[in-house]
Short mmCIF file of C-alpha atoms and ligand atoms in Angstrom, two decimals:
data_model
loop_
_atom_site.label_atom_id
_atom_site.label_comp_id
_atom_site.label_asym_id
_atom_site.label_seq_id
_atom_site.Cartn_x
_atom_site.Cartn_y
_atom_site.Cartn_z
CA MET A 538 78.63 110.17 78.71
CA LYS A 539 82.04 111.43 80.06
CA PRO A 540 83.88 108.60 82.06
CA LEU A 541 84.43 110.20 85.77
CA GLN A 542 88.09 109.69 85.78
CA GLU A 543 88.36 112.68 83.09
CA ILE A 544 86.36 115.12 84.73
CA GLU A 545 88.96 117.61 86.67
CA VAL A 546 86.40 119.78 88.59
CA PHE A 547 83.63 118.72 90.90
CA LEU A 548 81.33 121.60 91.56
CA PHE A 549 79.04 120.66 94.43
CA ASP A 550 75.80 121.86 95.57
CA MET A 551 75.59 122.23 99.23
CA ASP A 552 72.09 121.49 100.95
CA GLY A 553 70.51 117.90 100.02
CA THR A 554 74.07 117.33 98.51
CA LEU A 555 76.61 117.57 100.90
CA ASN A 556 74.57 118.56 104.16
CA MET A 557 71.19 118.62 105.70
CA GLY A 558 71.33 122.08 107.62
CA GLU A 559 74.24 121.83 109.89
CA GLN A 560 74.63 118.09 109.52
CA PRO A 561 76.80 116.80 107.26
CA ILE A 562 75.84 114.08 104.98
CA ASP A 563 77.59 110.47 106.53
CA GLY A 564 81.32 110.59 104.76
CA ALA A 565 80.57 113.30 102.76
CA MET A 566 83.68 115.60 103.67
CA GLU A 567 86.07 112.53 103.57
CA THR A 568 84.89 112.19 99.99
CA LEU A 569 85.79 115.71 99.22
CA ARG A 570 89.17 114.75 101.10
CA ILE A 571 89.25 111.90 98.95
CA LEU A 572 88.85 113.98 95.67
CA ASN A 573 91.18 116.44 96.48
CA GLN A 574 93.92 113.67 97.17
CA LYS A 575 93.35 112.25 93.89
CA GLY A 576 94.22 115.60 92.16
CA LYS A 577 90.69 116.73 91.76
CA LYS A 578 89.45 120.60 91.93
CA VAL A 579 86.20 121.11 94.40
CA TYR A 580 84.34 123.72 94.44
CA PHE A 581 80.97 124.86 96.83
CA VAL A 582 78.67 126.66 94.24
CA THR A 583 75.65 128.01 95.86
CA ASN A 584 72.27 129.95 94.32
CA ASN A 585 72.00 131.29 97.77
CA SER A 586 72.54 135.22 97.45
CA SER A 587 71.50 136.12 100.93
CA LYS A 588 74.93 135.20 102.54
CA ALA A 589 78.89 136.37 101.53
CA ARG A 590 81.66 133.96 100.75
CA SER A 591 82.97 133.79 103.99
CA ASP A 592 79.71 132.93 105.79
CA TYR A 593 79.98 129.79 103.45
CA GLN A 594 83.79 129.04 104.32
CA LYS A 595 82.77 128.95 108.06
CA LYS A 596 79.90 126.78 107.40
CA ILE A 597 81.65 124.44 105.19
CA LYS A 598 84.48 124.30 108.17
CA ARG A 599 81.74 123.33 110.49
CA LEU A 600 80.86 120.68 108.69
CA GLY A 601 84.12 119.14 108.66
CA TYR A 602 86.00 120.51 105.41
CA GLU A 603 88.67 123.34 105.35
CA ALA A 604 87.70 125.34 102.41
CA THR A 605 89.42 128.57 101.04
CA LEU A 606 87.57 131.51 100.02
CA ASP A 607 88.55 130.53 96.41
CA GLN A 608 86.72 127.47 96.29
CA ILE A 609 83.45 128.85 96.98
CA VAL A 610 81.35 130.19 94.23
CA THR A 611 77.81 132.08 95.02
CA SER A 612 75.13 133.68 92.63
CA GLY A 613 75.84 136.91 94.14
CA MET A 614 79.50 137.01 92.89
CA ALA A 615 78.15 135.81 89.67
CA THR A 616 75.60 138.71 89.67
CA ALA A 617 78.44 141.38 90.63
CA SER A 618 79.95 140.11 87.64
CA TYR A 619 77.55 140.10 85.12
CA LEU A 620 76.24 143.70 86.71
CA ASN A 621 80.15 144.73 85.81
CA LYS A 622 80.11 143.51 82.25
CA HIS A 623 76.88 144.83 81.19
CA PHE A 624 75.44 147.78 83.65
CA SER A 625 79.34 149.17 84.72
CA GLY A 626 79.00 152.20 87.08
CA LYS A 627 74.92 152.56 86.91
CA LYS A 628 72.88 152.54 90.04
CA ILE A 629 71.83 149.23 91.13
CA TYR A 630 68.57 148.91 93.60
CA VAL A 631 69.05 145.71 95.31
CA LEU A 632 66.35 143.78 97.06
CA GLY A 633 68.66 141.92 99.31
CA THR A 634 70.50 141.46 102.34
CA GLN A 635 73.34 144.05 103.61
CA THR A 636 75.62 141.23 103.62
CA LEU A 637 74.99 141.00 99.74
CA LYS A 638 75.31 144.76 99.29
CA ASN A 639 78.20 144.80 101.34
CA GLU A 640 79.54 142.00 99.10
CA LEU A 641 78.58 143.67 95.73
CA LYS A 642 80.16 146.88 96.75
CA THR A 643 83.64 144.99 97.06
CA TYR A 644 83.42 144.25 93.43
CA GLY A 645 82.81 147.92 92.66
CA ILE A 646 79.03 147.95 92.22
CA ASN A 647 77.26 151.23 92.72
CA VAL A 648 74.26 149.95 95.29
CA TRP A 649 71.77 152.35 95.34
CA GLU A 650 68.91 152.69 97.84
CA GLU A 651 66.50 154.84 96.06
CA GLU A 652 64.02 154.21 93.13
CA ASP A 653 65.29 156.34 90.91
CA ALA A 654 68.12 153.44 89.96
CA ASP A 655 69.29 152.36 86.56
CA VAL A 656 68.59 148.46 87.44
CA MET A 657 66.91 146.45 89.84
CA VAL A 658 68.42 143.29 91.27
CA LEU A 659 66.36 141.00 92.97
CA ALA A 660 67.92 138.36 95.43
CA PHE A 661 67.02 136.49 98.35
CA ASP A 662 66.11 139.03 100.74
CA THR A 663 66.04 137.75 104.40
CA GLU A 664 65.59 141.27 105.53
CA LEU A 665 62.63 142.23 103.43
CA THR A 666 60.68 144.98 104.60
CA TYR A 667 57.51 146.45 102.59
CA GLU A 668 59.42 149.56 101.94
CA LYS A 669 62.06 147.62 100.17
CA LEU A 670 59.63 145.50 97.90
CA TRP A 671 57.99 149.12 97.19
CA LYS A 672 60.93 150.59 96.09
CA ALA A 673 62.00 147.31 93.96
CA THR A 674 58.42 147.21 92.26
CA ASN A 675 58.68 150.67 91.26
CA VAL A 676 62.24 150.13 89.77
CA VAL A 677 60.78 147.84 87.60
CA SER A 678 57.35 149.14 86.81
CA ALA A 679 59.36 152.48 85.29
CA GLY A 680 60.54 149.76 82.63
CA LYS A 681 64.19 149.35 83.70
CA PRO A 682 66.29 146.07 83.54
CA TYR A 683 65.69 143.64 85.72
CA ILE A 684 68.01 140.69 87.21
CA ALA A 685 67.29 137.93 89.55
CA THR A 686 70.03 136.53 90.98
CA HIS A 687 68.55 133.00 91.14
CA PRO A 688 65.18 130.94 90.69
CA ASP A 689 64.90 128.83 93.67
CA PHE A 690 61.20 128.66 94.89
CA VAL A 691 62.18 127.76 98.33
CA CYS A 692 65.45 127.40 100.23
CA PRO A 693 65.13 124.34 102.74
CA SER A 694 65.72 124.98 106.46
CA ASP A 695 65.46 123.15 109.85
CA ARG A 696 62.18 125.25 110.51
CA GLY A 697 60.66 123.87 107.28
CA ASN A 698 60.87 125.55 103.63
CA MET A 699 61.54 129.74 103.58
CA PRO A 700 60.24 131.82 100.62
CA ASP A 701 63.32 132.26 98.31
CA ALA A 702 64.04 134.51 95.54
CA GLY A 703 61.77 132.59 92.63
CA ALA A 704 58.94 133.35 95.28
CA TYR A 705 59.29 136.93 95.11
CA ILE A 706 59.78 137.02 91.48
CA ALA A 707 56.09 135.60 91.20
CA LEU A 708 55.14 138.22 93.68
CA VAL A 709 56.95 141.10 91.51
CA GLU A 710 55.43 139.57 88.60
CA LYS A 711 51.82 139.74 90.44
CA THR A 712 52.77 143.67 90.73
CA THR A 713 54.41 144.48 87.79
CA GLY A 714 53.28 142.35 85.19
CA ARG A 715 57.34 141.62 84.48
CA LEU A 716 59.48 138.73 84.75
CA PRO A 717 63.02 139.04 85.23
CA ASP A 718 64.88 140.02 81.96
CA VAL A 719 68.05 138.03 83.33
CA ILE A 720 68.36 135.17 85.99
CA VAL A 721 71.72 134.55 87.00
CA GLY A 722 71.98 131.53 89.32
CA LYS A 723 71.54 128.24 88.32
CA PRO A 724 70.67 126.56 85.87
CA TYR A 725 71.23 129.60 83.83
CA ALA A 726 74.06 130.51 81.54
CA PRO A 727 75.45 133.72 83.78
CA MET A 728 76.40 131.59 86.38
CA ALA A 729 77.70 128.91 84.14
CA GLU A 730 80.25 131.40 82.42
CA PHE A 731 81.14 132.83 85.56
CA THR A 732 81.85 129.39 87.36
CA ALA A 733 84.15 128.32 84.57
CA GLU A 734 85.74 131.87 84.31
CA PHE A 735 86.53 131.48 88.06
CA CYS A 736 87.81 127.82 87.84
CA LYS A 737 89.56 128.40 84.57
CA THR A 738 88.36 125.27 83.35
CA ASP A 739 86.24 124.55 80.30
CA TYR A 740 82.78 122.71 80.71
CA ASP A 741 83.77 119.49 79.33
CA LYS A 742 86.36 119.03 82.15
CA MET A 743 83.64 119.93 84.80
CA ALA A 744 80.71 117.98 86.54
CA PHE A 745 78.12 119.31 88.79
CA VAL A 746 76.77 117.33 91.61
CA GLY A 747 73.57 118.26 93.10
CA ASP A 748 69.98 116.95 94.42
CA ARG A 749 67.70 119.41 92.46
CA LEU A 750 66.82 118.55 88.76
CA TYR A 751 65.73 121.92 88.05
CA THR A 752 68.27 123.67 89.06
CA ASP A 753 71.42 121.38 89.66
CA ILE A 754 71.20 119.24 86.99
CA LYS A 755 69.68 121.46 84.22
CA PHE A 756 72.45 123.57 84.86
CA ALA A 757 74.84 120.77 84.39
CA VAL A 758 73.42 119.60 81.35
CA ASN A 759 72.09 123.20 79.65
CA ASN A 760 75.74 124.18 79.50
CA GLY A 761 77.62 121.19 78.80
CA MET A 762 78.88 119.69 82.06
CA THR A 763 78.12 116.53 83.32
CA GLY A 764 75.39 116.53 85.46
CA ILE A 765 75.25 114.18 88.69
CA LEU A 766 72.62 113.56 90.68
CA VAL A 767 72.71 112.46 94.06
CA MET A 768 69.43 110.92 95.74
CA THR A 769 70.11 112.26 99.42
CA GLY A 770 68.08 115.52 99.20
CA GLU A 771 65.00 116.68 96.94
CA THR A 772 64.77 114.06 93.99
CA THR A 773 62.98 110.89 94.59
CA LYS A 774 62.86 108.05 92.15
CA GLU A 775 59.17 109.00 90.95
CA MET A 776 60.34 112.78 90.26
CA LEU A 777 63.26 111.36 88.09
CA GLU A 778 61.09 109.41 86.14
CA GLN A 779 58.66 111.96 85.41
CA SER A 780 61.65 114.44 85.02
CA ASP A 781 62.60 115.90 81.27
CA VAL A 782 66.07 116.81 82.51
CA LYS A 783 68.12 113.57 82.45
CA PRO A 784 71.30 113.36 84.57
CA ASP A 785 74.43 111.99 83.13
CA TYR A 786 74.85 110.02 86.64
CA VAL A 787 72.54 109.08 89.29
CA LEU A 788 74.34 108.14 92.70
CA ASP A 789 72.66 107.19 95.89
CA SER A 790 75.17 109.71 97.66
CA VAL A 791 78.51 111.75 96.84
CA ASN A 792 80.17 109.11 98.83
CA CYS A 793 79.65 106.83 95.43
CA LEU A 794 82.32 109.46 93.88
CA ARG A 795 85.17 107.77 96.11
MG1 MG B 461 70.25 121.21 97.05
#
């Protein structure tokens, strides 16, 4: 187990770790500033591919911390990087929000609206229509490469859990018999590779701080980072005891990092 003093880069999940919806966890924003004062770099890493980096920047500001765009990593950005590496210039059908499509275009992705696309990207589409869904399943049924931005089943919200990309993956599987060829987001390697490149740091100097075992902590442990679980979100003591994903550190809240 790596002493926390040797960690240079702290990657943070948001919901359940730093905030609950629009409410910051008591003291969490001050903790981020204290880490900065100690010379630690702080990044916000989210699987949510329905929003743009600038949306997160505004949200973090509302929570009480001044983040730059360079401190924010989304699974949408990591997906753009993956597509540019492996499917450069191909026609990409995106089951996703207009915000995500616009962001992908800024990375040079050829966003394609019809079902004769070369690749299907499944994201957290909060603007889902039946027509979009049907086109997406037709691309997958045609045997084209199928990429998902992240695997989360639900996205917590003030109005209850929202069906997230992982739930759409199940729906596409029932329709086409296929699972994604690649999932980019936490806990998988493409997101880790992108994050390490983005932060210009090696895995052994990075820690991931989050509240979810099967995405946040698995992400850290599977990719050689230090995994820090906080008990302010989804995970209960019982879940932790029964889990085969073992965090390096378990903290009552992010404030224990001070
Ligand atoms: Mg969380």
